[in-house]
Short mmCIF file of C-alpha atoms in Angstrom, two decimals:
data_model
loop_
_atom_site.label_atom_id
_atom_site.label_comp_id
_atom_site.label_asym_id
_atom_site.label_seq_id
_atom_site.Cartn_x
_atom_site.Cartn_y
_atom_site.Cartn_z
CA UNK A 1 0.00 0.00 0.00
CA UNK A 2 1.67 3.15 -1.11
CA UNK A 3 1.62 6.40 1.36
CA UNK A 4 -1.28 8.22 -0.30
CA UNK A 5 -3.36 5.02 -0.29
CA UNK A 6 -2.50 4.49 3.33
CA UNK A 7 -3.69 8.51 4.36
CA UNK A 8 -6.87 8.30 2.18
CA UNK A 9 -7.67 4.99 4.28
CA UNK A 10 -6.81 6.31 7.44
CA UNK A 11 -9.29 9.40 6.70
CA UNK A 12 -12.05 7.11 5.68
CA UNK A 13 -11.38 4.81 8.99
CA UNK A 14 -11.22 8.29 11.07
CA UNK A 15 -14.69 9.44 9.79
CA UNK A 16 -16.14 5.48 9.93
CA UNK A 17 -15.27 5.27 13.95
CA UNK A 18 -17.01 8.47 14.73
CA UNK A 19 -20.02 7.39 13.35
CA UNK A 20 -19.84 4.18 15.38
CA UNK A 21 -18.43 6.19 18.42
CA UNK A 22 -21.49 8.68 18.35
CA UNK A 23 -23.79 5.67 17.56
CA UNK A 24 -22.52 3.73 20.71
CA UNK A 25 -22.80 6.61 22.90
CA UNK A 26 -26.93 7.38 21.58
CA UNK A 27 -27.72 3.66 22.02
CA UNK A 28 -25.74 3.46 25.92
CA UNK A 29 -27.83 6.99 26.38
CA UNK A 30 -30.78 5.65 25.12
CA UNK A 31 -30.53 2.31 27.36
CA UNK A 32 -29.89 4.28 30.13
CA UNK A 33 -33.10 7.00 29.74
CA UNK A 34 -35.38 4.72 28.31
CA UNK A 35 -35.42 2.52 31.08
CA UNK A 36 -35.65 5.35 33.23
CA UNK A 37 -38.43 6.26 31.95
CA UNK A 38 -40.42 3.19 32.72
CA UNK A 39 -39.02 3.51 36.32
CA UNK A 40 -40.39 7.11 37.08
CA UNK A 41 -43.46 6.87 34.78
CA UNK A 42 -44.80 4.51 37.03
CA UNK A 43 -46.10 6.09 40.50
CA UNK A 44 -46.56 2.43 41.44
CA UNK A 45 -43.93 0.99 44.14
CA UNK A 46 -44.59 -2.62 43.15
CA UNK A 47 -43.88 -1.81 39.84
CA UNK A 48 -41.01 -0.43 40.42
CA UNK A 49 -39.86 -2.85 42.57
CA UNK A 50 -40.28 -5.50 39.94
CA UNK A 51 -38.43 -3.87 37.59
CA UNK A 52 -35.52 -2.72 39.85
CA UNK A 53 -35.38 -6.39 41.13
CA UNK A 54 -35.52 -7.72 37.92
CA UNK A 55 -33.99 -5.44 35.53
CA UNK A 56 -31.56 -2.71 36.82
CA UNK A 57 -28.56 -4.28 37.04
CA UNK A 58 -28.64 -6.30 33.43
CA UNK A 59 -29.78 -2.54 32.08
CA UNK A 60 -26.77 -0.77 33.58
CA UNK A 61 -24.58 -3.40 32.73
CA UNK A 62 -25.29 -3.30 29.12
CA UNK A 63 -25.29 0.44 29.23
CA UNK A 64 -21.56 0.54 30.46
CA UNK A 65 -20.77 -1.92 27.48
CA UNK A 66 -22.47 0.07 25.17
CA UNK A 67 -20.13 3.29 26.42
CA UNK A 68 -16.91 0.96 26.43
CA UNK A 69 -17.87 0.24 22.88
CA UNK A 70 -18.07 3.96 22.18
CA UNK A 71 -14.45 4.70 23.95
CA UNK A 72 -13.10 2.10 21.86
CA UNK A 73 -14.38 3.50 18.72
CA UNK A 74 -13.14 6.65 19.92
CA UNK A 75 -9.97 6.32 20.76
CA UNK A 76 -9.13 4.96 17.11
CA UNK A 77 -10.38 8.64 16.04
CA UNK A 78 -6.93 10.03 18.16
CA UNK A 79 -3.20 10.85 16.70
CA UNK A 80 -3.90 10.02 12.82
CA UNK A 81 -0.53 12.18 12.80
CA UNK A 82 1.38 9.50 14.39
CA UNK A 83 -0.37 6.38 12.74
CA UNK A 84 0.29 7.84 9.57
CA UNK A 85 3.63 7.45 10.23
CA UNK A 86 3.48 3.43 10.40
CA UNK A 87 0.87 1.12 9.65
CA UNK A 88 2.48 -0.59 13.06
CA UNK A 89 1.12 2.54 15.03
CA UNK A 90 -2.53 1.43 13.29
CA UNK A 91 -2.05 -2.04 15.12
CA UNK A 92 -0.75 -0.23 17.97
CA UNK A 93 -3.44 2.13 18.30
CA UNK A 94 -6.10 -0.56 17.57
CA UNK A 95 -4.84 -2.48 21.12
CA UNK A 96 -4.78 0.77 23.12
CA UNK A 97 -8.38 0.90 22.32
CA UNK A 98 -9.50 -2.60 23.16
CA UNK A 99 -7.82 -2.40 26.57
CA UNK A 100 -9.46 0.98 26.92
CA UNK A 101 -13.33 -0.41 26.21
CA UNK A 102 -12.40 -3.83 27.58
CA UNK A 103 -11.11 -1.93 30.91
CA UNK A 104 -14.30 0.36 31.00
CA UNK A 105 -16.63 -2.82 30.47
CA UNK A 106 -14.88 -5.04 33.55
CA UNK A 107 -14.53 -2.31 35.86
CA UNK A 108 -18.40 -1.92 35.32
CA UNK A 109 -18.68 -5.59 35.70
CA UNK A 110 -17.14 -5.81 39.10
CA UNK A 111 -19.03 -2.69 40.17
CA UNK A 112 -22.77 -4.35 39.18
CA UNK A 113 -21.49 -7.20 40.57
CA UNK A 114 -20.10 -7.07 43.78
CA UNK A 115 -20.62 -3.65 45.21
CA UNK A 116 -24.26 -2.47 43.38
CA UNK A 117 -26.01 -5.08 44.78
CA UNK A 118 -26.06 -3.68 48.52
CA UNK A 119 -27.11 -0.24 47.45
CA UNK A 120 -29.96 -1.57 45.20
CA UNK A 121 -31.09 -4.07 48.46
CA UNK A 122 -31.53 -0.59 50.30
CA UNK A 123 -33.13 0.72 47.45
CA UNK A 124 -35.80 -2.33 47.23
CA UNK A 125 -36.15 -2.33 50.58
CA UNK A 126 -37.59 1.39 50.76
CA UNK A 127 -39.66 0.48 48.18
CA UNK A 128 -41.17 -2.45 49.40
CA UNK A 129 -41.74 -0.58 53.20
CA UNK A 130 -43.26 3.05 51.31
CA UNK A 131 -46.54 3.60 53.16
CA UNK A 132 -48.85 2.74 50.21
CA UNK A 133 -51.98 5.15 48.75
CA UNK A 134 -55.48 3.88 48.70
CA UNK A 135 -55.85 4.61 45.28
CA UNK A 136 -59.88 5.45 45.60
CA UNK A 137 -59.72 7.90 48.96
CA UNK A 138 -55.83 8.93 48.43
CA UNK A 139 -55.84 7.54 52.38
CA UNK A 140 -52.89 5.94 53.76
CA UNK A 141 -52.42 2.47 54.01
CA UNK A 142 -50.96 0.39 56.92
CA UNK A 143 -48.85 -2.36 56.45
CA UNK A 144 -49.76 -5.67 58.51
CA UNK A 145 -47.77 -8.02 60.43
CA UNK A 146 -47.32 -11.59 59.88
CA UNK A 147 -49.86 -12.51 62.14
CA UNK A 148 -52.27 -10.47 61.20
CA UNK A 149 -52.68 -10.66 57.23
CA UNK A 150 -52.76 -14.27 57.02
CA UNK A 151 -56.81 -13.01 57.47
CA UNK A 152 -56.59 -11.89 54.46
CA UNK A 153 -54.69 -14.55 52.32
CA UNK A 154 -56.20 -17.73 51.30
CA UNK A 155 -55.04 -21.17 51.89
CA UNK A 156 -53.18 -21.43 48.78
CA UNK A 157 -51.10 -18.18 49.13
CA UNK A 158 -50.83 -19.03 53.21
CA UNK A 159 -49.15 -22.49 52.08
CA UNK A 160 -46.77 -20.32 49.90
CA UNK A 161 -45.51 -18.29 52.60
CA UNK A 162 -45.49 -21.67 54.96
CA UNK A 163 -42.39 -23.07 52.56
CA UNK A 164 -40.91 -19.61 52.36
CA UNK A 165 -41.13 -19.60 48.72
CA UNK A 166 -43.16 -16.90 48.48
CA UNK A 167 -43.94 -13.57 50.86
CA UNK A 168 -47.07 -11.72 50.63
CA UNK A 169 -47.57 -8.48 52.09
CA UNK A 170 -50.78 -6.55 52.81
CA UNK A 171 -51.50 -3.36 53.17
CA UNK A 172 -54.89 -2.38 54.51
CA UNK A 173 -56.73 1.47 55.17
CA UNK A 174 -58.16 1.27 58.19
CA UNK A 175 -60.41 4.23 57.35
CA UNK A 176 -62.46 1.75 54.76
CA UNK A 177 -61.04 -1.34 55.11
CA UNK A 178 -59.57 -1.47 51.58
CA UNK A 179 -56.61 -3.65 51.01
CA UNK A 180 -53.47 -4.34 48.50
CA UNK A 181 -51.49 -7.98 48.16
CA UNK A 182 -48.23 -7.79 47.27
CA UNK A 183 -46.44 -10.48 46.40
CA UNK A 184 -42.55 -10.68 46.91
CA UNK A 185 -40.06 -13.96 46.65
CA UNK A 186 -39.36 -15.53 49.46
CA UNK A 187 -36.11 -16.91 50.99
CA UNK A 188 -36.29 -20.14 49.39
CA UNK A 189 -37.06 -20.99 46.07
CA UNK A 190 -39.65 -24.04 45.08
CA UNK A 191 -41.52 -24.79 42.06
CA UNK A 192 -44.55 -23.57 40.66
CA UNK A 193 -47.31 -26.62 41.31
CA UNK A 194 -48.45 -27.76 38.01
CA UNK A 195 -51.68 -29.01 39.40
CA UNK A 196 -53.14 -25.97 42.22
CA UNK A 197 -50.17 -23.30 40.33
CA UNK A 198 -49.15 -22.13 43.49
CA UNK A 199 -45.23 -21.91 44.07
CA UNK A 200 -45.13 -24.57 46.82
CA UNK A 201 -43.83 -27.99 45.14
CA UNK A 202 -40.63 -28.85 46.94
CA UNK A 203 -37.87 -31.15 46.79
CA UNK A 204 -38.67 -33.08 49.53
CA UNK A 205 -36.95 -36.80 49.05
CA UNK A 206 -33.24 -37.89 47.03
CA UNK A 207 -32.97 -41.42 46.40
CA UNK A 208 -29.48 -42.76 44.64
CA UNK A 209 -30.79 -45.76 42.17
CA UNK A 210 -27.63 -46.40 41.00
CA UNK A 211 -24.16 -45.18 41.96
CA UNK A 212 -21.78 -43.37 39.31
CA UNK A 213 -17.98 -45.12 38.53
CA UNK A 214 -15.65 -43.94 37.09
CA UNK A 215 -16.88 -45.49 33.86
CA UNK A 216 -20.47 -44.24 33.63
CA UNK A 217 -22.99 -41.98 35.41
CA UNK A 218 -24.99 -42.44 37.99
CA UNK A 219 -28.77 -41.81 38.87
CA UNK A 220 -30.70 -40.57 41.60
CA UNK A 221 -34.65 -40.20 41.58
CA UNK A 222 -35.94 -36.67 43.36
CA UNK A 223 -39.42 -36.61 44.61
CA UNK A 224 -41.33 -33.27 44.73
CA UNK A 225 -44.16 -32.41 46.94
CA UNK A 226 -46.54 -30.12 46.66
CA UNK A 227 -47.69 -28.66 50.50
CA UNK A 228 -51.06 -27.32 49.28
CA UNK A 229 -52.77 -29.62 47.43
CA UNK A 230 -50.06 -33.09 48.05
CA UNK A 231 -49.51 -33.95 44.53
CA UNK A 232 -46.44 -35.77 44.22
CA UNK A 233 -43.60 -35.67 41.11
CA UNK A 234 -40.85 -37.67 40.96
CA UNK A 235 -37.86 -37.37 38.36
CA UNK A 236 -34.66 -38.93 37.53
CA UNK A 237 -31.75 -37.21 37.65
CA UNK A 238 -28.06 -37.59 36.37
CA UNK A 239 -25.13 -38.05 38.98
CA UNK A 240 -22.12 -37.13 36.73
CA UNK A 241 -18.98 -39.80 36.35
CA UNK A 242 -16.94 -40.08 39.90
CA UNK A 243 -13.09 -38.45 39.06
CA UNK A 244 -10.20 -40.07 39.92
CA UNK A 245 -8.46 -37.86 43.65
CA UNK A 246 -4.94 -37.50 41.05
CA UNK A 247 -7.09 -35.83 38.04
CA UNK A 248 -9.51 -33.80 40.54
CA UNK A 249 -8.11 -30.18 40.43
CA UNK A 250 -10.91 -28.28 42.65
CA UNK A 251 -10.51 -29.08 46.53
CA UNK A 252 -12.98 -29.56 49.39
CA UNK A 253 -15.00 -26.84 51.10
CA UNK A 254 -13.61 -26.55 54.74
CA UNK A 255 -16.70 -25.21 55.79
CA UNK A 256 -19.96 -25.30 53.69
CA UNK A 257 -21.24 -22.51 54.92
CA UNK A 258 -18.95 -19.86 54.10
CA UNK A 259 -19.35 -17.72 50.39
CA UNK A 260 -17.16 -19.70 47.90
CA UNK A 261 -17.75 -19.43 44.26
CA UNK A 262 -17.30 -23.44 44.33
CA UNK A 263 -21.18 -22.89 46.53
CA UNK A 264 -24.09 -23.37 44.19
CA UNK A 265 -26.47 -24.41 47.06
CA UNK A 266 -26.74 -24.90 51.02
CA UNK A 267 -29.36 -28.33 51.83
CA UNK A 268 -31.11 -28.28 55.64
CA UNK A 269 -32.21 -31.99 55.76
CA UNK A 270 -34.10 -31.95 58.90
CA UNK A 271 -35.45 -35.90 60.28
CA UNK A 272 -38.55 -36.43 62.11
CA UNK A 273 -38.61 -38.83 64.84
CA UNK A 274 -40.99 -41.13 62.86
CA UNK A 275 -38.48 -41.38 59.73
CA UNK A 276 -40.17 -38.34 58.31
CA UNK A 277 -37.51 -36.18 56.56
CA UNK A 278 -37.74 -32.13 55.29
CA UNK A 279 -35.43 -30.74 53.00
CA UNK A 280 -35.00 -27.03 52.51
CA UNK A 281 -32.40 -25.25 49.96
CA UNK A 282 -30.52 -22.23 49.95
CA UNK A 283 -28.47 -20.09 47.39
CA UNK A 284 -25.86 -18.20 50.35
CA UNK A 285 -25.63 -18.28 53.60
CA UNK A 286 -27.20 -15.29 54.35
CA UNK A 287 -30.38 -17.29 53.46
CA UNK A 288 -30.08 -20.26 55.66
CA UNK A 289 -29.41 -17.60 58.22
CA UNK A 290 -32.61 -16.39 57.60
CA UNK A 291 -34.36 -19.49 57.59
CA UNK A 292 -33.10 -20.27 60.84
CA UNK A 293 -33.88 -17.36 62.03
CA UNK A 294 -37.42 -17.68 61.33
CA UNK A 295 -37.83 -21.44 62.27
CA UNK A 296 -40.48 -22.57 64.21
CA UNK A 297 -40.24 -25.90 65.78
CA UNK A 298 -43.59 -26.25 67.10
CA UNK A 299 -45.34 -25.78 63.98
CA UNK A 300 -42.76 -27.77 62.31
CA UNK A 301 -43.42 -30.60 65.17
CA UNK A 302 -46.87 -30.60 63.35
CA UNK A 303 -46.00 -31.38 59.97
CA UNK A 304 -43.67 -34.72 61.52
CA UNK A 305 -46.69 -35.38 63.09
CA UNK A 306 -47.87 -39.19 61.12
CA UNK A 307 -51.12 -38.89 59.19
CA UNK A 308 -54.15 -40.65 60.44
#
């Protein structure tokens, strides 16, 4: 490539990543605004709670990408005096810019990650607890303790909260005796009941048919149990090939429950003095906490209690 060819190409690249830089920065803007938008348009603090919950991080994730794009983009715009000097300094200049928008997009990664996700608890949290607005008197609402809104839940959504699947909270105006159900997730997660639809079916029983080798897998059959309306599901499950100690290269969990990445879940199996068994399953710690926390053994007595 002779010099002229080289400058004329480097003009047409210059003028190609400012297009793309000012098109990366209008799409991370318009990622950013749009949603929001939908977050203030709404007067509604379930509303926004779902979509805080569910959305907010994924949205400002992808609008830091979109802006490490653009810096990328943008720095190949800088010193066309200098790369026109070398085609090396084209290379060069190229790498600059991926660290640059690779830098910009991990930083944002371990920010969403690791530290956002406090801030945004806070931020739920006040939502959840805002005095709510009888929408028909503009009266406020009060919100009810445990005890006292299970009045106003019905068996169904009562056996939800019972497996901590599911939380409900009601708000009531005591001036006309209106009330709101809200439903949140709970500190345990269970399956939605294909029979009653309710999120209550839980994993309840773990039977090993046959035991993996080093040769083949293994299989255990899971039964499911559904604590509103008893419907039963059973399914057969994979246990992977065992590994021989001398190939293994991950190492055993001194404590189980501690935060390790190595953690997917934390079991409770809790026995019954007439071989009845429970099993409850957590994602952290700071759940099982929780769950312990909120334990009661009396009305758990009940449940070991043998069917007549």
């Amino acid at each position: 490539m002779d010099k002229q060819a080289y400058i004329d190409f480097l003009a047409l690249w210059k003028q190609i990543m400012i297009i793309l830089t000012v098109a990366s920065a209008v799409v991370s803007l318009l990622i950013f605004f749009t949603y929001k938008f939908k977050y203030w348009s709404t007067k509604d603090f379930k509303t926004r709670f779902d979509l805080a919950s569910k959305s907010e991080v994924n949205i400002y994730l992808s609008t830091f990408y979109a802006f490490g794009i653009a810096i990328f983009f943008f720095i190949n715009t800088l010193k066309t005096e200098t790369v026109e000097l070398s085609i090396v300094w084209l290379f060069i200049r190229l790498f600059i810019g991926i660290c640059g928008g690779t830098l910009i997009a991990y930083i944002s990664f371990l920010i969403f990650k690791y530290y956002y996700p406090g801030p945004l608890s806070k931020k739920l949290e006040r939502l959840r607890y805002t005095p709510r607005i009888n929408p028909q008197t503009g009266n406020r609402m009060k919100l009810l303790s445990e005890a006292e809104e299970d009045a106003y839940l019905d068996e169904g959504q009562q056996a939800e909260e019972d497996v901590f699947s599911v939380d409900y909270d009601v708000w009531i105006d005591p001036k006309t005796g209106y009330t709101q159900v809200e439903k949140y997730q709970g500190h345990l997660t269970a399956q939605e009941c294909d029979r009653c639809g309710f999120q209550t079916l839980r994993l309840v029983k773990e039977e090993v048919l046959s035991e993996a080798t080093m040769a083949w897998d293994g299989e255990m059959e899971q039964t499911y149990k559904c604590s509103y309306c008893n419907r039963t599901k059973r399914k057969i499950v994979k246990i992977s090939k065992k590994v021989r100690s001398d190939m293994a290269q991950g190492k055993l969990i001194d404590d189980p429950l501690t935060y390790d990445k190595r953690l997917e879940v934390i079991k409770i199996q809790i026995y019954g003095s007439k071989g009845k068994t429970k099993v409850y399953e957590f994602q952290n710690l700071e759940q099982a906490q929780g769950f312990l926390q909120e334990f009661d053994i009396e009305k758990m007595s009940e449940e070991f209690e043998p069917e007549v």
